[in-house]
PDB file of N, CA, C and O in Angstrom:
ATOM      1  N   MET A 908     -90.142  98.405 -69.510  1.00 87.00           N
ATOM      2  CA  MET A 908     -88.810  98.068 -69.040  1.00 87.00           C
ATOM      3  C   MET A 908     -88.280  96.939 -69.912  1.00 87.00           C
ATOM      4  O   MET A 908     -88.955  95.952 -70.148  1.00 87.00           O
ATOM      5  N   GLY A 909     -87.063  97.107 -70.386  1.00 94.00           N
ATOM      6  CA  GLY A 909     -86.431  96.090 -71.214  1.00 94.00           C
ATOM      7  C   GLY A 909     -85.807  95.003 -70.357  1.00 94.00           C
ATOM      8  O   GLY A 909     -86.268  94.691 -69.256  1.00 94.00           O
ATOM      9  N   THR A 910     -84.723  94.473 -70.836  1.00 96.00           N
ATOM     10  CA  THR A 910     -83.998  93.394 -70.180  1.00 96.00           C
ATOM     11  C   THR A 910     -82.670  93.919 -69.666  1.00 96.00           C
ATOM     12  O   THR A 910     -82.045  94.764 -70.306  1.00 96.00           O
ATOM     13  N   CYS A 911     -82.227  93.426 -68.539  1.00 97.00           N
ATOM     14  CA  CYS A 911     -80.884  93.729 -68.050  1.00 97.00           C
ATOM     15  C   CYS A 911     -79.944  92.721 -68.705  1.00 97.00           C
ATOM     16  O   CYS A 911     -80.024  91.520 -68.443  1.00 97.00           O
ATOM     17  N   VAL A 912     -79.077  93.206 -69.574  1.00 97.00           N
ATOM     18  CA  VAL A 912     -78.125  92.344 -70.284  1.00 97.00           C
ATOM     19  C   VAL A 912     -76.775  92.498 -69.606  1.00 97.00           C
ATOM     20  O   VAL A 912     -76.202  93.587 -69.585  1.00 97.00           O
ATOM     21  N   ILE A 913     -76.278  91.402 -69.037  1.00 97.00           N
ATOM     22  CA  ILE A 913     -75.018  91.423 -68.297  1.00 97.00           C
ATOM     23  C   ILE A 913     -73.926  90.767 -69.138  1.00 97.00           C
ATOM     24  O   ILE A 913     -74.084  89.629 -69.582  1.00 97.00           O
ATOM     25  N   PHE A 914     -72.849  91.498 -69.338  1.00 97.00           N
ATOM     26  CA  PHE A 914     -71.676  90.968 -70.028  1.00 97.00           C
ATOM     27  C   PHE A 914     -70.617  90.675 -68.984  1.00 97.00           C
ATOM     28  O   PHE A 914     -70.260  91.554 -68.194  1.00 97.00           O
ATOM     29  N   CYS A 915     -70.108  89.445 -68.974  1.00 96.00           N
ATOM     30  CA  CYS A 915     -69.096  89.013 -68.022  1.00 96.00           C
ATOM     31  C   CYS A 915     -67.808  88.674 -68.764  1.00 96.00           C
ATOM     32  O   CYS A 915     -67.815  88.467 -69.971  1.00 96.00           O
ATOM     33  N   ALA A 916     -66.710  88.592 -68.014  1.00 93.00           N
ATOM     34  CA  ALA A 916     -65.444  88.161 -68.594  1.00 93.00           C
ATOM     35  C   ALA A 916     -65.567  86.684 -68.963  1.00 93.00           C
ATOM     36  O   ALA A 916     -66.381  85.962 -68.416  1.00 93.00           O
ATOM     37  N   GLY A 917     -64.779  86.255 -69.898  1.00 90.00           N
ATOM     38  CA  GLY A 917     -64.818  84.856 -70.326  1.00 90.00           C
ATOM     39  C   GLY A 917     -65.163  84.763 -71.792  1.00 90.00           C
ATOM     40  O   GLY A 917     -65.214  85.764 -72.504  1.00 90.00           O
ATOM     41  N   GLY A 918     -65.425  83.563 -72.243  1.00 92.00           N
ATOM     42  CA  GLY A 918     -65.740  83.340 -73.649  1.00 92.00           C
ATOM     43  C   GLY A 918     -67.024  84.048 -74.060  1.00 92.00           C
ATOM     44  O   GLY A 918     -67.996  84.074 -73.318  1.00 92.00           O
ATOM     45  N   PHE A 919     -66.989  84.621 -75.237  1.00 93.00           N
ATOM     46  CA  PHE A 919     -68.167  85.294 -75.777  1.00 93.00           C
ATOM     47  C   PHE A 919     -68.231  84.978 -77.260  1.00 93.00           C
ATOM     48  O   PHE A 919     -67.283  85.218 -77.996  1.00 93.00           O
ATOM     49  N   TYR A 920     -69.361  84.443 -77.695  1.00 92.00           N
ATOM     50  CA  TYR A 920     -69.487  83.978 -79.076  1.00 92.00           C
ATOM     51  C   TYR A 920     -70.610  84.678 -79.829  1.00 92.00           C
ATOM     52  O   TYR A 920     -71.090  84.164 -80.829  1.00 92.00           O
ATOM     53  N   GLY A 921     -71.030  85.830 -79.325  1.00 91.00           N
ATOM     54  CA  GLY A 921     -72.072  86.586 -79.994  1.00 91.00           C
ATOM     55  C   GLY A 921     -73.333  86.648 -79.166  1.00 91.00           C
ATOM     56  O   GLY A 921     -73.507  85.925 -78.187  1.00 91.00           O
ATOM     57  N   LEU A 922     -74.210  87.529 -79.581  1.00 94.00           N
ATOM     58  CA  LEU A 922     -75.472  87.732 -78.871  1.00 94.00           C
ATOM     59  C   LEU A 922     -76.481  86.651 -79.228  1.00 94.00           C
ATOM     60  O   LEU A 922     -76.609  86.264 -80.386  1.00 94.00           O
ATOM     61  N   ALA A 923     -77.230  86.202 -78.246  1.00 92.00           N
ATOM     62  CA  ALA A 923     -78.300  85.232 -78.484  1.00 92.00           C
ATOM     63  C   ALA A 923     -79.497  85.911 -79.140  1.00 92.00           C
ATOM     64  O   ALA A 923     -80.232  85.283 -79.893  1.00 92.00           O
ATOM     65  N   GLU A 924     -79.679  87.199 -78.847  1.00 92.00           N
ATOM     66  CA  GLU A 924     -80.744  87.989 -79.459  1.00 92.00           C
ATOM     67  C   GLU A 924     -80.298  89.446 -79.477  1.00 92.00           C
ATOM     68  O   GLU A 924     -79.430  89.840 -78.694  1.00 92.00           O
ATOM     69  N   PRO A 925     -80.872  90.239 -80.345  1.00 95.00           N
ATOM     70  CA  PRO A 925     -80.454  91.639 -80.447  1.00 95.00           C
ATOM     71  C   PRO A 925     -80.755  92.421 -79.166  1.00 95.00           C
ATOM     72  O   PRO A 925     -81.700  92.111 -78.440  1.00 95.00           O
ATOM     73  N   ILE A 926     -79.954  93.428 -78.911  1.00 96.00           N
ATOM     74  CA  ILE A 926     -80.179  94.319 -77.777  1.00 96.00           C
ATOM     75  C   ILE A 926     -81.004  95.499 -78.264  1.00 96.00           C
ATOM     76  O   ILE A 926     -80.715  96.082 -79.308  1.00 96.00           O
ATOM     77  N   SER A 927     -82.049  95.847 -77.489  1.00 95.00           N
ATOM     78  CA  SER A 927     -82.915  96.961 -77.877  1.00 95.00           C
ATOM     79  C   SER A 927     -82.537  98.212 -77.084  1.00 95.00           C
ATOM     80  O   SER A 927     -81.807  98.146 -76.090  1.00 95.00           O
ATOM     81  N   GLN A 928     -83.089  99.340 -77.496  1.00 94.00           N
ATOM     82  CA  GLN A 928     -82.853 100.613 -76.823  1.00 94.00           C
ATOM     83  C   GLN A 928     -83.367 100.580 -75.381  1.00 94.00           C
ATOM     84  O   GLN A 928     -82.871 101.309 -74.530  1.00 94.00           O
ATOM     85  N   GLU A 929     -84.361  99.749 -75.110  1.00 96.00           N
ATOM     86  CA  GLU A 929     -84.959  99.658 -73.770  1.00 96.00           C
ATOM     87  C   GLU A 929     -84.106  98.846 -72.808  1.00 96.00           C
ATOM     88  O   GLU A 929     -84.300  98.917 -71.589  1.00 96.00           O
ATOM     89  N   ASP A 930     -83.174  98.050 -73.320  1.00 97.00           N
ATOM     90  CA  ASP A 930     -82.368  97.169 -72.477  1.00 97.00           C
ATOM     91  C   ASP A 930     -81.327  97.953 -71.691  1.00 97.00           C
ATOM     92  O   ASP A 930     -80.837  98.998 -72.128  1.00 97.00           O
ATOM     93  N   TYR A 931     -80.998  97.435 -70.523  1.00 98.00           N
ATOM     94  CA  TYR A 931     -79.972  98.011 -69.660  1.00 98.00           C
ATOM     95  C   TYR A 931     -78.723  97.137 -69.805  1.00 98.00           C
ATOM     96  O   TYR A 931     -78.751  95.948 -69.506  1.00 98.00           O
ATOM     97  N   ILE A 932     -77.636  97.715 -70.269  1.00 98.00           N
ATOM     98  CA  ILE A 932     -76.394  96.974 -70.500  1.00 98.00           C
ATOM     99  C   ILE A 932     -75.477  97.170 -69.307  1.00 98.00           C
ATOM    100  O   ILE A 932     -75.083  98.293 -68.980  1.00 98.00           O
ATOM    101  N   LEU A 933     -75.135  96.067 -68.655  1.00 98.00           N
ATOM    102  CA  LEU A 933     -74.292  96.090 -67.468  1.00 98.00           C
ATOM    103  C   LEU A 933     -73.045  95.245 -67.735  1.00 98.00           C
ATOM    104  O   LEU A 933     -73.143  94.058 -68.049  1.00 98.00           O
ATOM    105  N   ALA A 934     -71.886  95.866 -67.638  1.00 98.00           N
ATOM    106  CA  ALA A 934     -70.614  95.168 -67.854  1.00 98.00           C
ATOM    107  C   ALA A 934     -70.015  94.805 -66.505  1.00 98.00           C
ATOM    108  O   ALA A 934     -69.852  95.663 -65.643  1.00 98.00           O
ATOM    109  N   ALA A 935     -69.697  93.531 -66.326  1.00 97.00           N
ATOM    110  CA  ALA A 935     -69.061  93.051 -65.112  1.00 97.00           C
ATOM    111  C   ALA A 935     -67.573  92.849 -65.398  1.00 97.00           C
ATOM    112  O   ALA A 935     -67.189  91.934 -66.133  1.00 97.00           O
ATOM    113  N   ASP A 936     -66.735  93.762 -64.883  1.00 96.00           N
ATOM    114  CA  ASP A 936     -65.280  93.702 -65.015  1.00 96.00           C
ATOM    115  C   ASP A 936     -64.865  93.474 -66.463  1.00 96.00           C
ATOM    116  O   ASP A 936     -65.154  94.295 -67.328  1.00 96.00           O
ATOM    117  N   GLY A 937     -64.210  92.361 -66.767  1.00 96.00           N
ATOM    118  CA  GLY A 937     -63.706  92.091 -68.114  1.00 96.00           C
ATOM    119  C   GLY A 937     -64.776  91.987 -69.181  1.00 96.00           C
ATOM    120  O   GLY A 937     -64.473  92.015 -70.369  1.00 96.00           O
ATOM    121  N   GLY A 938     -66.039  91.901 -68.791  1.00 97.00           N
ATOM    122  CA  GLY A 938     -67.132  91.887 -69.758  1.00 97.00           C
ATOM    123  C   GLY A 938     -67.217  93.186 -70.545  1.00 97.00           C
ATOM    124  O   GLY A 938     -67.815  93.225 -71.622  1.00 97.00           O
ATOM    125  N   LEU A 939     -66.576  94.232 -70.034  1.00 97.00           N
ATOM    126  CA  LEU A 939     -66.560  95.503 -70.744  1.00 97.00           C
ATOM    127  C   LEU A 939     -65.893  95.354 -72.115  1.00 97.00           C
ATOM    128  O   LEU A 939     -66.300  96.007 -73.067  1.00 97.00           O
ATOM    129  N   THR A 940     -64.924  94.465 -72.241  1.00 97.00           N
ATOM    130  CA  THR A 940     -64.270  94.269 -73.545  1.00 97.00           C
ATOM    131  C   THR A 940     -65.256  93.738 -74.575  1.00 97.00           C
ATOM    132  O   THR A 940     -65.172  94.103 -75.746  1.00 97.00           O
ATOM    133  N   HIS A 941     -66.193  92.901 -74.170  1.00 97.00           N
ATOM    134  CA  HIS A 941     -67.215  92.385 -75.090  1.00 97.00           C
ATOM    135  C   HIS A 941     -68.177  93.497 -75.503  1.00 97.00           C
ATOM    136  O   HIS A 941     -68.569  93.582 -76.668  1.00 97.00           O
ATOM    137  N   VAL A 942     -68.550  94.328 -74.541  1.00 97.00           N
ATOM    138  CA  VAL A 942     -69.438  95.463 -74.830  1.00 97.00           C
ATOM    139  C   VAL A 942     -68.765  96.388 -75.843  1.00 97.00           C
ATOM    140  O   VAL A 942     -69.386  96.804 -76.830  1.00 97.00           O
ATOM    141  N   GLN A 943     -67.508  96.679 -75.617  1.00 97.00           N
ATOM    142  CA  GLN A 943     -66.773  97.566 -76.519  1.00 97.00           C
ATOM    143  C   GLN A 943     -66.606  96.945 -77.902  1.00 97.00           C
ATOM    144  O   GLN A 943     -66.697  97.636 -78.917  1.00 97.00           O
ATOM    145  N   ALA A 944     -66.380  95.630 -77.966  1.00 96.00           N
ATOM    146  CA  ALA A 944     -66.222  94.947 -79.253  1.00 96.00           C
ATOM    147  C   ALA A 944     -67.497  95.015 -80.089  1.00 96.00           C
ATOM    148  O   ALA A 944     -67.433  94.981 -81.323  1.00 96.00           O
ATOM    149  N   LEU A 945     -68.642  95.113 -79.415  1.00 96.00           N
ATOM    150  CA  LEU A 945     -69.928  95.231 -80.105  1.00 96.00           C
ATOM    151  C   LEU A 945     -70.294  96.690 -80.385  1.00 96.00           C
ATOM    152  O   LEU A 945     -71.378  96.972 -80.885  1.00 96.00           O
ATOM    153  N   ASN A 946     -69.384  97.606 -80.040  1.00 96.00           N
ATOM    154  CA  ASN A 946     -69.621  99.043 -80.207  1.00 96.00           C
ATOM    155  C   ASN A 946     -70.872  99.501 -79.460  1.00 96.00           C
ATOM    156  O   ASN A 946     -71.639 100.328 -79.952  1.00 96.00           O
ATOM    157  N   LEU A 947     -71.073  98.941 -78.278  1.00 97.00           N
ATOM    158  CA  LEU A 947     -72.188  99.328 -77.424  1.00 97.00           C
ATOM    159  C   LEU A 947     -71.677 100.196 -76.285  1.00 97.00           C
ATOM    160  O   LEU A 947     -70.506 100.120 -75.916  1.00 97.00           O
ATOM    161  N   GLN A 948     -72.561 100.990 -75.730  1.00 96.00           N
ATOM    162  CA  GLN A 948     -72.240 101.816 -74.575  1.00 96.00           C
ATOM    163  C   GLN A 948     -72.908 101.203 -73.354  1.00 96.00           C
ATOM    164  O   GLN A 948     -74.133 101.079 -73.324  1.00 96.00           O
ATOM    165  N   PRO A 949     -72.135 100.793 -72.341  1.00 98.00           N
ATOM    166  CA  PRO A 949     -72.769 100.206 -71.160  1.00 98.00           C
ATOM    167  C   PRO A 949     -73.490 101.270 -70.339  1.00 98.00           C
ATOM    168  O   PRO A 949     -73.064 102.423 -70.273  1.00 98.00           O
ATOM    169  N   ASP A 950     -74.592 100.867 -69.722  1.00 98.00           N
ATOM    170  CA  ASP A 950     -75.305 101.743 -68.806  1.00 98.00           C
ATOM    171  C   ASP A 950     -74.675 101.695 -67.420  1.00 98.00           C
ATOM    172  O   ASP A 950     -74.818 102.624 -66.635  1.00 98.00           O
ATOM    173  N   GLY A 951     -73.998 100.592 -67.126  1.00 98.00           N
ATOM    174  CA  GLY A 951     -73.315 100.427 -65.846  1.00 98.00           C
ATOM    175  C   GLY A 951     -72.112  99.526 -66.007  1.00 98.00           C
ATOM    176  O   GLY A 951     -72.084  98.645 -66.874  1.00 98.00           O
ATOM    177  N   ILE A 952     -71.089  99.777 -65.179  1.00 98.00           N
ATOM    178  CA  ILE A 952     -69.875  98.961 -65.160  1.00 98.00           C
ATOM    179  C   ILE A 952     -69.587  98.667 -63.696  1.00 98.00           C
ATOM    180  O   ILE A 952     -69.560  99.578 -62.869  1.00 98.00           O
ATOM    181  N   ILE A 953     -69.368  97.400 -63.374  1.00 97.00           N
ATOM    182  CA  ILE A 953     -69.263  96.985 -61.978  1.00 97.00           C
ATOM    183  C   ILE A 953     -68.174  95.930 -61.829  1.00 97.00           C
ATOM    184  O   ILE A 953     -67.926  95.163 -62.746  1.00 97.00           O
ATOM    185  N   GLY A 954     -67.497  95.903 -60.688  1.00 96.00           N
ATOM    186  CA  GLY A 954     -66.531  94.848 -60.420  1.00 96.00           C
ATOM    187  C   GLY A 954     -65.324  95.311 -59.647  1.00 96.00           C
ATOM    188  O   GLY A 954     -65.239  96.454 -59.197  1.00 96.00           O
ATOM    189  N   ASP A 955     -64.353  94.401 -59.508  1.00 95.00           N
ATOM    190  CA  ASP A 955     -63.093  94.735 -58.839  1.00 95.00           C
ATOM    191  C   ASP A 955     -61.992  95.059 -59.855  1.00 95.00           C
ATOM    192  O   ASP A 955     -60.947  95.548 -59.507  1.00 95.00           O
ATOM    193  N   PHE A 956     -62.232  94.748 -61.102  1.00 95.00           N
ATOM    194  CA  PHE A 956     -61.392  95.074 -62.250  1.00 95.00           C
ATOM    195  C   PHE A 956     -60.009  94.426 -62.218  1.00 95.00           C
ATOM    196  O   PHE A 956     -59.058  94.937 -62.785  1.00 95.00           O
ATOM    197  N   ASP A 957     -59.961  93.236 -61.601  1.00 92.00           N
ATOM    198  CA  ASP A 957     -58.733  92.450 -61.667  1.00 92.00           C
ATOM    199  C   ASP A 957     -58.583  91.800 -63.037  1.00 92.00           C
ATOM    200  O   ASP A 957     -57.472  91.582 -63.501  1.00 92.00           O
ATOM    201  N   SER A 958     -59.687  91.526 -63.716  1.00 90.00           N
ATOM    202  CA  SER A 958     -59.640  90.938 -65.059  1.00 90.00           C
ATOM    203  C   SER A 958     -59.360  91.995 -66.118  1.00 90.00           C
ATOM    204  O   SER A 958     -58.575  91.778 -67.036  1.00 90.00           O
ATOM    205  N   LEU A 959     -60.002  93.131 -66.004  1.00 91.00           N
ATOM    206  CA  LEU A 959     -59.867  94.185 -67.000  1.00 91.00           C
ATOM    207  C   LEU A 959     -58.504  94.858 -66.914  1.00 91.00           C
ATOM    208  O   LEU A 959     -57.920  95.225 -67.930  1.00 91.00           O
ATOM    209  N   GLY A 960     -57.985  95.014 -65.711  1.00 90.00           N
ATOM    210  CA  GLY A 960     -56.650  95.585 -65.539  1.00 90.00           C
ATOM    211  C   GLY A 960     -56.619  97.091 -65.350  1.00 90.00           C
ATOM    212  O   GLY A 960     -55.568  97.669 -65.150  1.00 90.00           O
ATOM    213  N   TYR A 961     -57.757  97.744 -65.410  1.00 94.00           N
ATOM    214  CA  TYR A 961     -57.864  99.180 -65.119  1.00 94.00           C
ATOM    215  C   TYR A 961     -59.280  99.464 -64.660  1.00 94.00           C
ATOM    216  O   TYR A 961     -60.181  98.657 -64.868  1.00 94.00           O
ATOM    217  N   ILE A 962     -59.476 100.595 -64.037  1.00 96.00           N
ATOM    218  CA  ILE A 962     -60.796 100.974 -63.557  1.00 96.00           C
ATOM    219  C   ILE A 962     -61.388 101.991 -64.527  1.00 96.00           C
ATOM    220  O   ILE A 962     -60.884 103.105 -64.648  1.00 96.00           O
ATOM    221  N   PRO A 963     -62.444 101.613 -65.238  1.00 96.00           N
ATOM    222  CA  PRO A 963     -63.058 102.535 -66.195  1.00 96.00           C
ATOM    223  C   PRO A 963     -63.723 103.723 -65.493  1.00 96.00           C
ATOM    224  O   PRO A 963     -64.207 103.592 -64.364  1.00 96.00           O
ATOM    225  N   GLN A 964     -63.760 104.829 -66.162  1.00 95.00           N
ATOM    226  CA  GLN A 964     -64.416 106.015 -65.623  1.00 95.00           C
ATOM    227  C   GLN A 964     -65.895 105.730 -65.379  1.00 95.00           C
ATOM    228  O   GLN A 964     -66.570 105.131 -66.218  1.00 95.00           O
ATOM    229  N   GLY A 965     -66.391 106.118 -64.224  1.00 95.00           N
ATOM    230  CA  GLY A 965     -67.798 105.939 -63.883  1.00 95.00           C
ATOM    231  C   GLY A 965     -68.155 104.568 -63.356  1.00 95.00           C
ATOM    232  O   GLY A 965     -69.325 104.293 -63.098  1.00 95.00           O
ATOM    233  N   ALA A 966     -67.162 103.697 -63.188  1.00 97.00           N
ATOM    234  CA  ALA A 966     -67.427 102.333 -62.732  1.00 97.00           C
ATOM    235  C   ALA A 966     -67.710 102.297 -61.235  1.00 97.00           C
ATOM    236  O   ALA A 966     -67.249 103.152 -60.472  1.00 97.00           O
ATOM    237  N   THR A 967     -68.468 101.284 -60.819  1.00 95.00           N
ATOM    238  CA  THR A 967     -68.684 101.003 -59.404  1.00 95.00           C
ATOM    239  C   THR A 967     -67.641  99.974 -58.991  1.00 95.00           C
ATOM    240  O   THR A 967     -67.643  98.850 -59.490  1.00 95.00           O
ATOM    241  N   LEU A 968     -66.734 100.379 -58.111  1.00 95.00           N
ATOM    242  CA  LEU A 968     -65.584  99.563 -57.726  1.00 95.00           C
ATOM    243  C   LEU A 968     -65.856  98.784 -56.445  1.00 95.00           C
ATOM    244  O   LEU A 968     -66.379  99.329 -55.479  1.00 95.00           O
ATOM    245  N   PHE A 969     -65.477  97.511 -56.462  1.00 94.00           N
ATOM    246  CA  PHE A 969     -65.548  96.646 -55.294  1.00 94.00           C
ATOM    247  C   PHE A 969     -64.161  96.118 -54.991  1.00 94.00           C
ATOM    248  O   PHE A 969     -63.334  95.980 -55.898  1.00 94.00           O
ATOM    249  N   PRO A 970     -63.877  95.776 -53.739  1.00 91.00           N
ATOM    250  CA  PRO A 970     -62.564  95.212 -53.411  1.00 91.00           C
ATOM    251  C   PRO A 970     -62.405  93.813 -54.005  1.00 91.00           C
ATOM    252  O   PRO A 970     -63.389  93.099 -54.205  1.00 91.00           O
ATOM    253  N   VAL A 971     -61.165  93.428 -54.281  1.00 87.00           N
ATOM    254  CA  VAL A 971     -60.897  92.089 -54.812  1.00 87.00           C
ATOM    255  C   VAL A 971     -61.362  91.032 -53.811  1.00 87.00           C
ATOM    256  O   VAL A 971     -61.935  90.020 -54.199  1.00 87.00           O
ATOM    257  N   GLU A 972     -61.129  91.278 -52.533  1.00 90.00           N
ATOM    258  CA  GLU A 972     -61.574  90.359 -51.482  1.00 90.00           C
ATOM    259  C   GLU A 972     -63.036  90.668 -51.165  1.00 90.00           C
ATOM    260  O   GLU A 972     -63.352  91.610 -50.450  1.00 90.00           O
ATOM    261  N   LYS A 973     -63.930  89.892 -51.737  1.00 88.00           N
ATOM    262  CA  LYS A 973     -65.362  90.095 -51.540  1.00 88.00           C
ATOM    263  C   LYS A 973     -66.056  88.742 -51.540  1.00 88.00           C
ATOM    264  O   LYS A 973     -65.461  87.736 -51.898  1.00 88.00           O
ATOM    265  N   ASP A 974     -67.318  88.725 -51.127  1.00 88.00           N
ATOM    266  CA  ASP A 974     -68.063  87.471 -51.025  1.00 88.00           C
ATOM    267  C   ASP A 974     -68.597  86.983 -52.365  1.00 88.00           C
ATOM    268  O   ASP A 974     -68.769  85.792 -52.563  1.00 88.00           O
ATOM    269  N   ASP A 975     -68.881  87.899 -53.301  1.00 92.00           N
ATOM    270  CA  ASP A 975     -69.479  87.537 -54.589  1.00 92.00           C
ATOM    271  C   ASP A 975     -68.488  87.712 -55.732  1.00 92.00           C
ATOM    272  O   ASP A 975     -67.559  88.512 -55.651  1.00 92.00           O
ATOM    273  N   THR A 976     -68.726  86.984 -56.805  1.00 94.00           N
ATOM    274  CA  THR A 976     -67.969  87.216 -58.029  1.00 94.00           C
ATOM    275  C   THR A 976     -68.481  88.505 -58.673  1.00 94.00           C
ATOM    276  O   THR A 976     -69.551  89.010 -58.323  1.00 94.00           O
ATOM    277  N   ASP A 977     -67.734  89.023 -59.629  1.00 95.00           N
ATOM    278  CA  ASP A 977     -68.189  90.210 -60.348  1.00 95.00           C
ATOM    279  C   ASP A 977     -69.513  89.933 -61.060  1.00 95.00           C
ATOM    280  O   ASP A 977     -70.389  90.800 -61.114  1.00 95.00           O
ATOM    281  N   SER A 978     -69.654  88.735 -61.591  1.00 96.00           N
ATOM    282  CA  SER A 978     -70.902  88.363 -62.267  1.00 96.00           C
ATOM    283  C   SER A 978     -72.085  88.399 -61.305  1.00 96.00           C
ATOM    284  O   SER A 978     -73.157  88.910 -61.640  1.00 96.00           O
ATOM    285  N   MET A 979     -71.893  87.868 -60.108  1.00 96.00           N
ATOM    286  CA  MET A 979     -72.976  87.869 -59.126  1.00 96.00           C
ATOM    287  C   MET A 979     -73.272  89.280 -58.641  1.00 96.00           C
ATOM    288  O   MET A 979     -74.436  89.627 -58.405  1.00 96.00           O
ATOM    289  N   LEU A 980     -72.256  90.120 -58.525  1.00 96.00           N
ATOM    290  CA  LEU A 980     -72.494  91.522 -58.184  1.00 96.00           C
ATOM    291  C   LEU A 980     -73.409  92.163 -59.231  1.00 96.00           C
ATOM    292  O   LEU A 980     -74.316  92.926 -58.895  1.00 96.00           O
ATOM    293  N   ALA A 981     -73.163  91.852 -60.499  1.00 97.00           N
ATOM    294  CA  ALA A 981     -73.975  92.400 -61.588  1.00 97.00           C
ATOM    295  C   ALA A 981     -75.404  91.870 -61.526  1.00 97.00           C
ATOM    296  O   ALA A 981     -76.366  92.623 -61.716  1.00 97.00           O
ATOM    297  N   VAL A 982     -75.565  90.589 -61.248  1.00 97.00           N
ATOM    298  CA  VAL A 982     -76.911  90.004 -61.119  1.00 97.00           C
ATOM    299  C   VAL A 982     -77.658  90.691 -59.976  1.00 97.00           C
ATOM    300  O   VAL A 982     -78.821  91.089 -60.129  1.00 97.00           O
ATOM    301  N   ARG A 983     -77.003  90.845 -58.844  1.00 96.00           N
ATOM    302  CA  ARG A 983     -77.638  91.501 -57.697  1.00 96.00           C
ATOM    303  C   ARG A 983     -78.008  92.955 -58.025  1.00 96.00           C
ATOM    304  O   ARG A 983     -79.051  93.443 -57.612  1.00 96.00           O
ATOM    305  N   GLN A 984     -77.145  93.635 -58.778  1.00 96.00           N
ATOM    306  CA  GLN A 984     -77.446  95.011 -59.186  1.00 96.00           C
ATOM    307  C   GLN A 984     -78.701  95.051 -60.055  1.00 96.00           C
ATOM    308  O   GLN A 984     -79.570  95.884 -59.867  1.00 96.00           O
ATOM    309  N   GLY A 985     -78.782  94.145 -61.025  1.00 97.00           N
ATOM    310  CA  GLY A 985     -79.962  94.078 -61.883  1.00 97.00           C
ATOM    311  C   GLY A 985     -81.230  93.805 -61.094  1.00 97.00           C
ATOM    312  O   GLY A 985     -82.269  94.423 -61.331  1.00 97.00           O
ATOM    313  N   LEU A 986     -81.150  92.899 -60.131  1.00 97.00           N
ATOM    314  CA  LEU A 986     -82.315  92.598 -59.292  1.00 97.00           C
ATOM    315  C   LEU A 986     -82.734  93.818 -58.468  1.00 97.00           C
ATOM    316  O   LEU A 986     -83.922  94.106 -58.347  1.00 97.00           O
ATOM    317  N   ARG A 987     -81.746  94.537 -57.905  1.00 96.00           N
ATOM    318  CA  ARG A 987     -82.064  95.744 -57.134  1.00 96.00           C
ATOM    319  C   ARG A 987     -82.760  96.794 -57.993  1.00 96.00           C
ATOM    320  O   ARG A 987     -83.556  97.586 -57.512  1.00 96.00           O
ATOM    321  N   MET A 988     -82.444  96.797 -59.278  1.00 96.00           N
ATOM    322  CA  MET A 988     -83.030  97.773 -60.188  1.00 96.00           C
ATOM    323  C   MET A 988     -84.423  97.354 -60.679  1.00 96.00           C
ATOM    324  O   MET A 988     -85.058  98.078 -61.419  1.00 96.00           O
ATOM    325  N   GLY A 989     -84.860  96.152 -60.279  1.00 97.00           N
ATOM    326  CA  GLY A 989     -86.202  95.709 -60.627  1.00 97.00           C
ATOM    327  C   GLY A 989     -86.266  94.733 -61.797  1.00 97.00           C
ATOM    328  O   GLY A 989     -87.352  94.326 -62.195  1.00 97.00           O
ATOM    329  N   TYR A 990     -85.117  94.344 -62.327  1.00 96.00           N
ATOM    330  CA  TYR A 990     -85.109  93.341 -63.401  1.00 96.00           C
ATOM    331  C   TYR A 990     -85.217  91.952 -62.783  1.00 96.00           C
ATOM    332  O   TYR A 990     -84.781  91.715 -61.676  1.00 96.00           O
ATOM    333  N   ASN A 991     -85.819  91.046 -63.515  1.00 89.00           N
ATOM    334  CA  ASN A 991     -85.896  89.669 -63.030  1.00 89.00           C
ATOM    335  C   ASN A 991     -85.518  88.727 -64.136  1.00 89.00           C
ATOM    336  O   ASN A 991     -85.589  87.612 -64.155  1.00 89.00           O
TER     337      ASN A 991
END
């Protein structure tokens, strides 16, 4: 099992380390723009999409009024999948 790499909206200045084929790429709302800029294909897309401005095909949609941020939703998703 690789690493769950979560891309969130906000400043992005490059990868700290390369992403491998084993890694799971999870885009949280506006973080999808960073994934796309790197020409990567996300394995999952999650959020309320108030930052991105549209709902991508295949995304897991949450209401804007929720208890967690999109980033925390992504962290919880990774944990549920067995990543730590």
